[in-house]
Coordinates of C-alpha atoms in Angstrom, one line a residue:
Chain A
M1 CA -86.9 20.1 -10.7
D2 CA -90.1 19.1 -9.0
A3 CA -93.5 19.9 -10.5
R4 CA -94.3 22.5 -7.8
L5 CA -97.8 23.3 -6.8
R6 CA -99.0 26.7 -8.0
G7 CA -102.3 28.5 -8.5
V8 CA -105.6 28.1 -6.6
L9 CA -106.2 25.4 -4.1
A10 CA -109.3 24.7 -2.1
P11 CA -109.2 23.3 1.5
V12 CA -112.0 21.0 0.6
L13 CA -115.2 21.0 2.6
T14 CA -115.9 17.6 4.2
P15 CA -119.5 16.3 3.6
F16 CA -121.0 14.3 6.5
N17 CA -123.7 11.6 6.6
A18 CA -126.8 12.1 8.8
D19 CA -125.0 10.2 11.6
L20 CA -122.1 12.7 11.3
S21 CA -119.7 10.1 9.8
P22 CA -117.7 11.6 6.8
D23 CA -119.1 10.8 3.4
A24 CA -116.1 9.7 1.4
Q25 CA -117.8 9.3 -2.0
R26 CA -119.4 12.7 -1.9
L27 CA -116.0 14.2 -1.0
A28 CA -114.3 12.5 -3.9
R29 CA -116.9 13.7 -6.3
F30 CA -116.5 17.3 -5.0
C31 CA -112.7 17.1 -5.3
R32 CA -113.0 16.0 -8.9
W33 CA -115.4 18.9 -9.6
L34 CA -113.1 21.4 -8.0
L35 CA -110.1 20.2 -10.1
T36 CA -112.1 20.8 -13.3
H37 CA -113.5 24.2 -12.2
G38 CA -110.5 26.3 -11.3
C39 CA -108.5 24.4 -8.7
A40 CA -104.9 23.5 -9.6
A41 CA -105.0 21.1 -6.7
V42 CA -107.1 20.3 -3.6
A43 CA -106.1 20.5 0.0
P44 CA -108.3 18.1 2.0
F45 CA -108.1 18.1 5.8
G46 CA -107.6 21.8 6.2
T47 CA -109.3 24.1 8.7
T48 CA -112.3 24.5 6.3
S49 CA -112.5 20.7 6.0
E50 CA -113.4 20.5 9.7
A51 CA -110.3 18.2 9.7
N52 CA -109.6 19.0 13.3
S53 CA -113.0 17.6 14.1
L54 CA -112.0 14.2 12.5
S55 CA -110.1 11.4 14.0
V56 CA -106.8 10.2 12.4
D57 CA -108.6 6.9 11.3
E58 CA -111.3 8.9 9.6
R59 CA -108.7 11.1 7.8
E60 CA -106.8 8.1 6.6
R61 CA -109.9 6.3 5.2
L62 CA -111.0 9.5 3.5
L63 CA -107.7 10.0 1.7
D64 CA -107.6 6.3 0.6
T65 CA -111.1 6.7 -0.8
I66 CA -110.4 10.0 -2.7
L67 CA -107.3 8.3 -4.3
E68 CA -109.2 5.1 -5.2
D69 CA -111.9 7.3 -6.7
G70 CA -109.4 8.7 -9.1
V71 CA -108.3 12.0 -7.6
P72 CA -104.7 12.2 -8.8
A73 CA -102.1 12.2 -5.9
G74 CA -100.1 14.8 -7.8
R75 CA -102.9 17.3 -7.3
L76 CA -103.4 16.6 -3.6
L77 CA -102.0 18.6 -0.7
P78 CA -103.6 17.0 2.4
G79 CA -103.4 18.5 5.8
T80 CA -101.4 16.3 8.1
G81 CA -100.4 18.5 11.0
A82 CA -101.5 17.3 14.4
C83 CA -100.9 18.0 18.1
A84 CA -99.5 14.5 18.6
L85 CA -96.1 13.8 17.0
T86 CA -97.2 10.2 16.3
D87 CA -100.4 11.4 14.5
A88 CA -98.5 13.8 12.3
V89 CA -96.0 11.1 11.4
R90 CA -98.8 8.6 10.6
L91 CA -100.8 11.0 8.4
T92 CA -97.7 12.4 6.6
T93 CA -96.3 8.9 5.9
Q94 CA -99.6 7.9 4.3
A95 CA -99.7 11.0 2.1
V96 CA -96.1 10.5 0.9
R97 CA -96.5 6.8 0.3
H98 CA -99.4 7.7 -2.0
G99 CA -97.3 10.2 -3.9
C100 CA -99.2 13.3 -2.8
A101 CA -97.8 16.6 -4.1
G102 CA -97.1 17.7 -0.6
V103 CA -98.6 18.0 2.9
L104 CA -99.9 21.1 4.6
M105 CA -98.9 21.1 8.3
L106 CA -100.2 23.0 11.1
P107 CA -97.8 23.2 14.0
P108 CA -98.9 21.3 17.1
F109 CA -101.5 23.8 18.4
Y110 CA -102.6 22.8 21.9
Y111 CA -99.6 23.9 24.0
K112 CA -99.0 27.6 23.7
A113 CA -95.8 28.5 25.5
V114 CA -93.7 26.7 22.9
S115 CA -90.4 28.0 21.7
D116 CA -89.0 28.0 18.1
D117 CA -86.7 25.3 19.4
G118 CA -89.7 23.2 20.3
F119 CA -91.4 23.6 17.0
F120 CA -88.2 22.9 15.1
R121 CA -87.8 19.7 17.2
F122 CA -91.3 18.7 16.3
F123 CA -91.0 19.2 12.6
A124 CA -87.5 17.7 12.5
E125 CA -88.8 14.6 14.3
V126 CA -91.7 14.2 11.8
I127 CA -89.5 14.7 8.8
E128 CA -86.9 12.2 10.0
R129 CA -89.5 9.6 11.0
V130 CA -91.3 9.9 7.7
G131 CA -87.8 9.5 6.1
D132 CA -88.8 9.9 2.5
A133 CA -87.0 12.3 0.1
R134 CA -90.3 12.8 -1.8
L135 CA -91.8 14.6 1.1
R136 CA -92.7 18.2 0.5
V137 CA -93.9 20.1 3.6
Y138 CA -95.9 23.3 3.4
L139 CA -96.1 25.2 6.7
Y140 CA -99.5 26.3 7.7
H141 CA -99.3 29.6 9.5
F142 CA -102.7 30.5 11.1
P143 CA -102.2 32.4 14.3
P144 CA -105.8 33.7 14.6
V145 CA -107.0 30.2 15.1
A146 CA -104.0 28.1 16.1
H147 CA -102.6 30.8 18.4
V148 CA -99.1 29.5 17.5
G149 CA -97.2 29.9 14.3
F150 CA -94.0 30.2 12.3
T151 CA -91.4 32.9 12.8
V152 CA -88.9 33.9 10.2
N153 CA -86.2 32.4 12.3
L154 CA -88.0 29.1 12.5
V155 CA -88.6 28.9 8.8
E156 CA -85.0 29.8 8.1
R157 CA -83.8 27.0 10.4
L158 CA -86.2 24.4 8.9
L159 CA -85.1 25.4 5.3
R160 CA -81.4 25.1 6.3
A161 CA -82.0 21.7 7.8
Y162 CA -84.4 20.3 5.1
P163 CA -83.9 22.5 2.0
R164 CA -85.8 20.4 -0.5
I165 CA -88.4 19.0 1.9
V166 CA -89.6 22.3 3.4
A167 CA -91.3 23.6 0.3
G168 CA -93.6 26.5 1.1
M169 CA -96.2 28.1 3.4
K170 CA -99.8 28.9 3.5
D171 CA -100.0 32.3 5.3
S172 CA -103.4 32.7 6.9
S173 CA -102.3 35.3 9.3
G174 CA -104.6 37.8 7.7
D175 CA -101.6 40.2 7.7
F176 CA -100.1 40.9 4.3
G177 CA -97.1 42.4 6.0
N178 CA -96.2 39.0 7.4
T179 CA -96.7 37.4 3.9
K180 CA -94.4 40.0 2.4
T181 CA -91.8 39.3 5.0
M182 CA -91.9 35.6 4.2
L183 CA -91.8 36.3 0.4
D184 CA -88.9 38.7 0.7
A185 CA -86.9 36.4 2.9
F186 CA -87.5 33.0 1.1
A187 CA -89.4 33.2 -2.2
R188 CA -86.3 33.6 -4.4
G189 CA -84.9 30.4 -2.8
G190 CA -87.8 28.4 -4.1
F191 CA -90.0 28.6 -1.0
D192 CA -93.6 28.9 -2.3
V193 CA -95.8 31.2 -0.4
F194 CA -99.6 30.8 -0.8
V195 CA -101.8 33.5 0.6
G196 CA -104.6 32.1 2.8
S197 CA -107.3 34.3 1.3
E198 CA -107.9 35.5 -2.3
R199 CA -108.1 39.0 -0.9
F200 CA -104.3 39.0 -0.9
L201 CA -103.9 37.1 -4.2
L202 CA -103.0 40.0 -6.4
A203 CA -100.7 41.5 -3.8
G204 CA -99.1 38.1 -3.3
M205 CA -98.4 37.4 -6.9
R206 CA -96.9 40.8 -7.4
D207 CA -94.4 40.0 -4.6
G208 CA -93.5 36.6 -5.9
G209 CA -96.2 34.4 -4.4
A210 CA -97.3 31.0 -5.7
G211 CA -101.1 31.4 -5.5
C212 CA -103.7 31.0 -2.8
I213 CA -105.2 28.3 -0.7
S214 CA -108.5 29.7 0.4
A215 CA -111.7 28.5 2.0
T216 CA -113.9 30.4 -0.6
A217 CA -112.2 28.5 -3.4
N218 CA -114.7 25.8 -2.5
V219 CA -117.4 27.9 -4.1
N220 CA -115.6 30.4 -6.3
A221 CA -112.4 28.8 -7.6
A222 CA -113.1 29.5 -11.3
A223 CA -113.2 33.3 -10.7
I224 CA -110.2 33.2 -8.3
D225 CA -108.3 31.2 -11.0
R226 CA -109.2 33.9 -13.6
L227 CA -107.5 36.4 -11.3
Y228 CA -104.6 34.1 -10.8
Q229 CA -104.1 33.6 -14.5
A230 CA -104.5 37.3 -15.3
W231 CA -102.7 38.9 -12.4
R232 CA -100.3 40.7 -14.8
S233 CA -103.1 42.0 -17.0
P234 CA -105.0 45.3 -16.8
E235 CA -108.1 43.3 -15.8
A236 CA -106.4 42.2 -12.5
E237 CA -107.8 44.9 -10.2
R238 CA -111.3 44.4 -11.5
L239 CA -111.1 40.6 -11.1
Q240 CA -109.7 41.1 -7.6
A241 CA -112.7 43.3 -6.7
E242 CA -115.1 40.7 -8.0
V243 CA -113.7 37.8 -5.9
D244 CA -113.5 40.2 -2.9
A245 CA -117.2 40.8 -3.2
V246 CA -118.0 37.1 -2.9
R247 CA -115.6 36.7 -0.1
G248 CA -117.1 39.6 1.7
A249 CA -120.6 38.1 1.5
V250 CA -119.4 34.8 2.9
E251 CA -117.1 35.8 5.6
K252 CA -119.6 37.9 7.5
L253 CA -121.0 34.5 8.6
P254 CA -119.5 31.5 10.3
L255 CA -117.4 30.4 7.3
I256 CA -117.8 26.6 7.2
P257 CA -121.6 26.4 7.7
A258 CA -121.9 29.3 5.1
L259 CA -119.8 27.5 2.5
K260 CA -121.7 24.3 3.1
A261 CA -125.0 26.1 2.7
I262 CA -123.7 27.4 -0.7
V263 CA -122.7 24.0 -2.0
A264 CA -126.0 22.5 -0.8
Q265 CA -127.9 25.1 -2.7
Y266 CA -125.9 25.0 -6.0
A267 CA -125.7 21.2 -5.9
A268 CA -129.4 21.0 -4.9
D269 CA -128.1 18.5 -2.2
P270 CA -129.2 19.3 1.3
A271 CA -126.9 16.6 2.7
W272 CA -124.1 19.2 2.3
L273 CA -125.7 21.3 5.1
T274 CA -124.5 19.0 7.8
V275 CA -121.6 20.2 10.0
R276 CA -120.0 18.3 12.8
P277 CA -120.1 19.7 16.3
P278 CA -118.7 22.0 17.7
F279 CA -120.2 23.8 14.6
V280 CA -123.8 24.5 14.2
D281 CA -125.9 25.2 11.1
L282 CA -126.7 28.7 9.9
A283 CA -130.1 30.0 10.9
P284 CA -132.5 29.9 7.9
E285 CA -132.6 33.7 7.6
Q286 CA -128.8 33.9 7.5
R287 CA -128.8 31.3 4.8
D288 CA -131.5 33.0 2.8
A289 CA -129.8 36.4 3.0
L290 CA -126.4 34.9 2.0
L291 CA -127.8 33.1 -1.0
A292 CA -129.7 36.1 -2.2
Q293 CA -126.5 38.2 -2.0
L294 CA -124.6 35.6 -4.0
T295 CA -127.3 35.5 -6.7
A296 CA -127.0 39.2 -7.0
L297 CA -123.2 38.8 -7.4
K298 CA -123.9 36.2 -10.1
L299 CA -122.0 33.4 -8.3
A300 CA -122.0 30.3 -10.5
M301 CA -121.0 26.7 -9.7
P302 CA -121.7 25.0 -13.0
D303 CA -122.5 21.2 -12.9
V304 CA -121.6 20.9 -9.3
R305 CA -122.9 17.7 -7.8
G306 CA -123.2 16.6 -4.2
Chain B
M1 CA -125.3 8.8 46.2
D2 CA -122.1 8.5 44.3
A3 CA -118.7 8.4 46.0
R4 CA -117.7 11.8 44.6
L5 CA -114.1 12.8 44.0
R6 CA -112.7 15.3 46.5
G7 CA -109.3 16.4 47.6
V8 CA -106.0 16.7 45.7
L9 CA -105.6 15.2 42.3
A10 CA -102.4 15.2 40.1
P11 CA -102.6 15.5 36.3
V12 CA -100.0 12.8 36.1
L13 CA -96.8 13.4 34.2
T14 CA -96.2 11.0 31.3
P15 CA -92.8 9.3 31.3
F16 CA -91.3 8.6 27.8
N17 CA -88.8 6.1 26.6
A18 CA -85.7 7.3 24.7
D19 CA -87.6 6.8 21.4
L20 CA -90.3 9.1 22.7
S21 CA -92.9 6.3 23.1
P22 CA -94.8 6.5 26.4
D23 CA -93.5 4.3 29.2
A24 CA -96.6 2.7 30.6
Q25 CA -95.0 0.8 33.5
R26 CA -93.2 3.8 34.8
L27 CA -96.4 5.8 34.6
A28 CA -98.3 3.1 36.6
R29 CA -95.7 3.1 39.3
F30 CA -95.8 6.8 39.6
C31 CA -99.6 6.8 39.8
R32 CA -99.4 4.3 42.7
W33 CA -96.9 6.5 44.4
L34 CA -99.0 9.6 44.1
L35 CA -102.0 7.7 45.5
T36 CA -100.1 6.8 48.7
H37 CA -98.5 10.3 49.0
G38 CA -101.3 12.8 49.1
C39 CA -103.4 12.3 46.0
A40 CA -107.0 11.3 46.5
A41 CA -107.1 10.3 42.8
V42 CA -104.9 10.8 39.7
A43 CA -105.9 12.5 36.5
P44 CA -103.8 11.0 33.7
F45 CA -104.0 12.6 30.3
G46 CA -104.3 16.2 31.4
T47 CA -102.4 19.2 30.1
T48 CA -99.4 18.4 32.4
S49 CA -99.5 14.8 31.1
E50 CA -98.5 16.0 27.6
A51 CA -101.7 14.2 26.7
N52 CA -102.3 16.5 23.7
S53 CA -99.0 15.3 22.4
L54 CA -100.2 11.7 22.5
S55 CA -102.3 9.8 20.0
V56 CA -105.6 8.2 20.9
D57 CA -104.1 4.8 20.5
E58 CA -101.3 5.7 22.9
R59 CA -103.8 7.1 25.5
E60 CA -105.9 3.9 25.3
R61 CA -103.0 1.6 25.8
L62 CA -101.7 3.7 28.7
L63 CA -105.0 3.6 30.5
D64 CA -105.3 -0.1 30.0
T65 CA -101.8 -0.7 31.5
I66 CA -102.4 1.6 34.5
L67 CA -105.5 -0.4 35.3
E68 CA -103.9 -3.8 34.7
D69 CA -101.1 -2.6 36.9
G70 CA -103.5 -2.2 39.9
V71 CA -104.3 1.5 39.9
P72 CA -108.0 1.4 41.1
A73 CA -110.5 2.7 38.5
G74 CA -112.4 4.5 41.3
R75 CA -109.4 6.7 41.8
L76 CA -108.9 7.7 38.2
L77 CA -110.1 10.8 36.4
P78 CA -108.6 10.4 32.9
G79 CA -108.7 13.3 30.4
T80 CA -110.8 12.4 27.5
G81 CA -111.5 15.7 25.8
A82 CA -110.5 15.9 22.1
C83 CA -111.0 18.1 19.1
A84 CA -112.6 15.3 17.2
L85 CA -116.0 14.1 18.4
T86 CA -115.2 10.5 17.5
D87 CA -111.9 10.6 19.6
A88 CA -113.7 12.1 22.6
V89 CA -116.4 9.4 22.4
R90 CA -113.8 6.6 22.0
L91 CA -111.7 7.7 25.0
T92 CA -114.7 8.5 27.2
T93 CA -116.3 5.1 26.4
Q94 CA -113.1 3.3 27.4
A95 CA -112.9 5.2 30.7
V96 CA -116.5 4.5 31.6
R97 CA -116.3 0.8 30.6
H98 CA -113.4 0.5 33.0
G99 CA -115.4 2.1 35.8
C100 CA -113.3 5.3 36.2
A101 CA -114.5 7.7 38.7
G102 CA -115.1 10.3 36.0
V103 CA -113.5 11.9 33.0
L104 CA -112.0 15.4 32.7
M105 CA -113.0 16.9 29.3
L106 CA -111.5 19.8 27.5
P107 CA -113.8 21.3 25.0
P108 CA -112.8 20.8 21.4
F109 CA -110.1 23.4 21.2
Y110 CA -109.0 23.9 17.6
Y111 CA -111.8 26.0 16.2
K112 CA -112.2 29.3 18.0
A113 CA -115.4 31.1 16.8
V114 CA -117.6 28.4 18.5
S115 CA -120.8 29.3 20.2
D116 CA -122.2 27.9 23.4
D117 CA -124.7 26.1 21.1
G118 CA -121.8 24.4 19.4
F119 CA -120.1 23.3 22.6
F120 CA -123.5 22.1 24.0
R121 CA -124.0 20.1 20.8
F122 CA -120.6 18.6 21.1
F123 CA -120.9 17.5 24.8
A124 CA -124.5 16.3 24.2
E125 CA -123.4 14.2 21.3
V126 CA -120.5 12.7 23.4
I127 CA -122.8 11.9 26.4
E128 CA -125.5 10.4 24.2
R129 CA -123.1 8.3 22.2
V130 CA -121.3 7.0 25.3
G131 CA -124.8 6.2 26.6
D132 CA -123.8 5.0 30.1
A133 CA -125.5 6.3 33.3
R134 CA -122.2 5.7 35.2
L135 CA -120.5 8.5 33.2
R136 CA -119.4 11.5 35.3
V137 CA -118.1 14.4 33.2
Y138 CA -115.9 17.1 34.8
L139 CA -115.5 20.2 32.5
Y140 CA -112.0 21.3 32.0
H141 CA -112.0 25.1 31.8
F142 CA -108.6 26.4 30.7
P143 CA -108.9 29.5 28.5
P144 CA -105.2 30.6 28.8
V145 CA -104.2 27.5 26.8
A146 CA -107.3 26.2 25.1
H147 CA -108.5 29.7 24.1
V148 CA -112.1 28.4 24.4
G149 CA -114.0 27.6 27.6
F150 CA -117.2 27.2 29.5
T151 CA -119.6 30.1 30.2
V152 CA -122.1 30.0 33.1
N153 CA -124.9 29.7 30.6
L154 CA -123.3 26.7 29.0
V155 CA -122.7 24.9 32.3
E156 CA -126.3 25.6 33.3
R157 CA -127.6 24.2 30.1
L158 CA -125.4 21.0 30.4
L159 CA -126.5 20.5 34.0
R160 CA -130.2 20.9 33.1
A161 CA -129.8 18.4 30.2
Y162 CA -127.5 15.9 32.1
P163 CA -128.0 16.6 35.8
R164 CA -126.2 13.5 37.2
I165 CA -123.7 13.1 34.4
V166 CA -122.2 16.6 34.4
A167 CA -120.5 16.4 37.8
G168 CA -118.0 19.2 38.1
M169 CA -115.3 21.4 36.8
K170 CA -111.6 22.0 36.9
D171 CA -111.2 25.7 36.7
S172 CA -107.7 26.6 35.4
S173 CA -108.7 30.1 34.3
G174 CA -106.2 31.5 36.8
D175 CA -109.0 33.9 37.8
F176 CA -110.6 33.1 41.2
G177 CA -113.4 35.5 40.3
N178 CA -114.5 33.0 37.7
T179 CA -114.1 30.1 40.1
K180 CA -116.3 31.9 42.6
T181 CA -118.9 32.6 40.0
M182 CA -119.1 28.9 39.2
L183 CA -119.1 27.9 42.9
D184 CA -121.9 30.4 43.7
A185 CA -124.0 29.3 40.8
F186 CA -123.6 25.5 41.0
A187 CA -121.8 24.1 44.0
R188 CA -124.9 23.8 46.2
G189 CA -126.5 21.7 43.5
G190 CA -123.7 19.1 43.8
F191 CA -121.5 20.4 41.0
D192 CA -117.9 19.9 42.3
V193 CA -115.5 22.7 41.4
F194 CA -111.8 21.9 41.7
V195 CA -109.4 24.8 41.5
G196 CA -106.7 24.3 38.8
S197 CA -103.8 25.5 41.0
E198 CA -103.2 25.0 44.8
R199 CA -102.7 28.8 45.0
F200 CA -106.6 29.0 45.1
L201 CA -107.1 25.9 47.2
L202 CA -107.9 27.6 50.5
A203 CA -110.1 30.3 48.8
G204 CA -111.9 27.5 46.9
M205 CA -112.6 25.4 50.0
R206 CA -113.9 28.4 51.9
D207 CA -116.4 29.0 49.0
G208 CA -117.6 25.4 48.8
G209 CA -115.0 23.9 46.4
A210 CA -114.1 20.2 46.2
G211 CA -110.3 20.4 46.1
C212 CA -107.7 21.0 43.5
I213 CA -106.3 19.3 40.4
S214 CA -102.9 20.9 40.0
A215 CA -99.8 20.2 38.0
T216 CA -97.6 20.7 41.0
A217 CA -99.4 17.9 42.8
N218 CA -97.0 15.7 40.9
V219 CA -94.2 16.8 43.2
N220 CA -95.9 18.3 46.3
A221 CA -99.2 16.4 46.8
A222 CA -98.5 15.6 50.4
A223 CA -98.2 19.2 51.4
I224 CA -101.1 20.3 49.3
D225 CA -103.2 17.5 50.9
R226 CA -102.2 18.7 54.4
L227 CA -103.6 22.1 53.4
Y228 CA -106.8 20.4 52.0
Q229 CA -107.3 18.4 55.2
A230 CA -106.6 21.4 57.5
W231 CA -108.4 24.2 55.5
R232 CA -110.6 25.0 58.5
S233 CA -107.7 25.1 61.0
P234 CA -105.7 28.1 62.2
E235 CA -102.7 26.5 60.3
A236 CA -104.4 26.9 56.9
E237 CA -102.8 30.2 56.0
R238 CA -99.3 29.0 56.8
L239 CA -99.9 25.8 54.9
Q240 CA -101.1 27.8 51.9
A241 CA -98.0 30.0 52.0
E242 CA -95.8 26.9 52.1
V243 CA -97.4 25.3 49.0
D244 CA -97.4 28.6 47.2
A245 CA -93.6 28.9 47.7
V246 CA -93.0 25.6 45.9
R247 CA -95.5 26.5 43.2
G248 CA -93.7 29.8 42.8
A249 CA -90.3 28.2 42.3
V250 CA -91.7 25.8 39.7
E251 CA -93.9 28.0 37.7
K252 CA -91.2 30.5 36.8
L253 CA -90.0 27.8 34.4
P254 CA -91.7 25.9 31.6
L255 CA -93.9 23.8 33.9
I256 CA -93.8 20.3 32.3
P257 CA -90.0 20.1 31.8
A258 CA -89.5 21.6 35.3
L259 CA -91.8 19.0 36.9
K260 CA -90.1 16.2 35.1
A261 CA -86.7 17.5 36.2
I262 CA -87.9 17.4 39.8
V263 CA -89.2 13.8 39.5
A264 CA -86.0 12.7 37.8
Q265 CA -83.9 14.2 40.6
Y266 CA -85.9 12.9 43.5
A267 CA -86.4 9.4 41.9
A268 CA -82.7 9.4 40.8
D269 CA -84.1 8.4 37.4
P270 CA -82.9 10.5 34.5
A271 CA -85.4 8.8 32.1
W272 CA -88.0 11.1 33.6
L273 CA -86.3 14.1 32.0
T274 CA -87.6 13.2 28.5
V275 CA -90.3 15.5 27.1
R276 CA -92.0 15.0 23.8
P277 CA -91.8 17.7 21.1
P278 CA -93.0 20.4 20.9
F279 CA -91.5 20.7 24.4
V280 CA -87.8 20.9 25.1
D281 CA -85.7 20.1 28.1
L282 CA -84.7 22.7 30.7
A283 CA -81.3 24.2 30.3
P284 CA -78.9 22.6 32.9
E285 CA -78.5 25.9 34.7
Q286 CA -82.3 26.3 34.9
R287 CA -82.5 22.9 36.4
D288 CA -79.8 23.4 38.9
A289 CA -81.3 26.6 40.1
L290 CA -84.7 25.1 40.4
L291 CA -83.5 22.1 42.4
A292 CA -81.4 24.3 44.7
Q293 CA -84.4 26.4 45.4
L294 CA -86.6 23.3 46.2
T295 CA -83.9 21.9 48.5
A296 CA -84.0 25.3 50.4
L297 CA -87.8 24.9 50.6
K298 CA -87.3 21.4 51.9
L299 CA -89.4 19.7 49.2
A300 CA -89.6 16.0 49.9
M301 CA -90.8 13.1 47.7
P302 CA -90.2 10.1 50.0
D303 CA -89.6 6.8 48.3
V304 CA -90.6 8.0 44.9
R305 CA -89.4 5.6 42.2
G306 CA -89.1 6.1 38.5

């Protein structure tokens, strides 16, 4: 049996230098902090990581640095999906060669009139070219942003063709009905479904889910992990309501600049404020209101450093 | 005054080898054929080129080869838009350094809740980093696929900040109302609006447009160019109807595999059939029906070679 990923994962925010180049050292420090403050693993190069605003070269160098800096490969689930087959192969090969626990793959997201056959062909080609039995692919389903995604038939076909390699899904559809469909169809077969927001964590666990991979885990992983650990307890509903309150405060605003503003504040490190275009900073009054609300909710990020 | 691009441009199909690597020599030959058979210029690395299924390295090498192979830089409008700022800068810098007539830039298309401020920041950053007065940027507006695009306010702001550099637009919205809005707002100021389908070519020319950049120009550029040359003549409506008939036959099917099937047939070169995942080939019966219809419409591609 594999040591499968379970629990709370953060799609790690990517810090940038003033010249908009990624700051690898700061990223590594933040990954280490997350891993000791509620995260079972970290998922760099997700949507929240601004990974789709990074080149493949930048992503490769960042992963190398995180690993050199001591983040254990077994607790890493890097995003390696890409529009270009050759990019997805290159990023996935690097992750597997380093022994990463798995990879989280968006489908190629530029072209929209793509059939299940086409997506199957893409993933089959990536898996065959990477050609490593250690590969574990988690499918990243995010139709609200990607505008493409994974149907039940596609997942079924991929699982039949690559039963050990296709390992699970992050469902960021925002529709728990879809999550439940995937859980009912595949969870008993060992396909690990992570909800894409902690709002659905309790519901997901009750239906056989594996945890959550959520943007807000960058700032609230400890509390989300308490819910994950206690989901069978009488406290679960209260813990769910607590994490929902923080999520609610953050997701009213553009999520990535908001999360960066929170880290910058709690780490007392304004370098974290920088976002790469096409994102823009929060307005000062948005930031102040957000931080006041989180203080009222008693959000804590003990010992976080930039 | 610049020698501005005008007329019919093809977003050139990208031929692949059996191992799915791009075939640079075949691409160069096809570009040269297009330039002597109706195209004023060619636009490699567009949507129809499967460019978003190519890595940046692959795109760079292809452009180098096309140029070495004798396609004149002054008749090239490569696509250089990308999700990652650093990729867009790299591709655009290469094109300008080679003296390309301009670049056709998609906005960064992964993230969806992006403001005009964010897109402005992205394009400003690209233009400043490329830092070359010869740069001519054509904005590629394609909301049906990119799910993001250019508002009138954004174009206005970009033109004010970079009046010579921001040179025009390809409008593939499929909504001539939008094209007319852009033409009315900016065409008199020297902003060149190309319609994204020859269906709108006559209407576009009557309202001050510069031509069209259209997928079907890969197979029907000569006829589209006859319409472009004769748009003021009494023949124009008939010529428009003729190119519409070909377009109608092709666009019932997945456009890129259909266009490749046509080139494969007329060039007697089955290598052209290959599409990169996530695309899949046409079914044989789709292909046969398409080719029969085009024969009935008397489509000709004289002397085309694979």
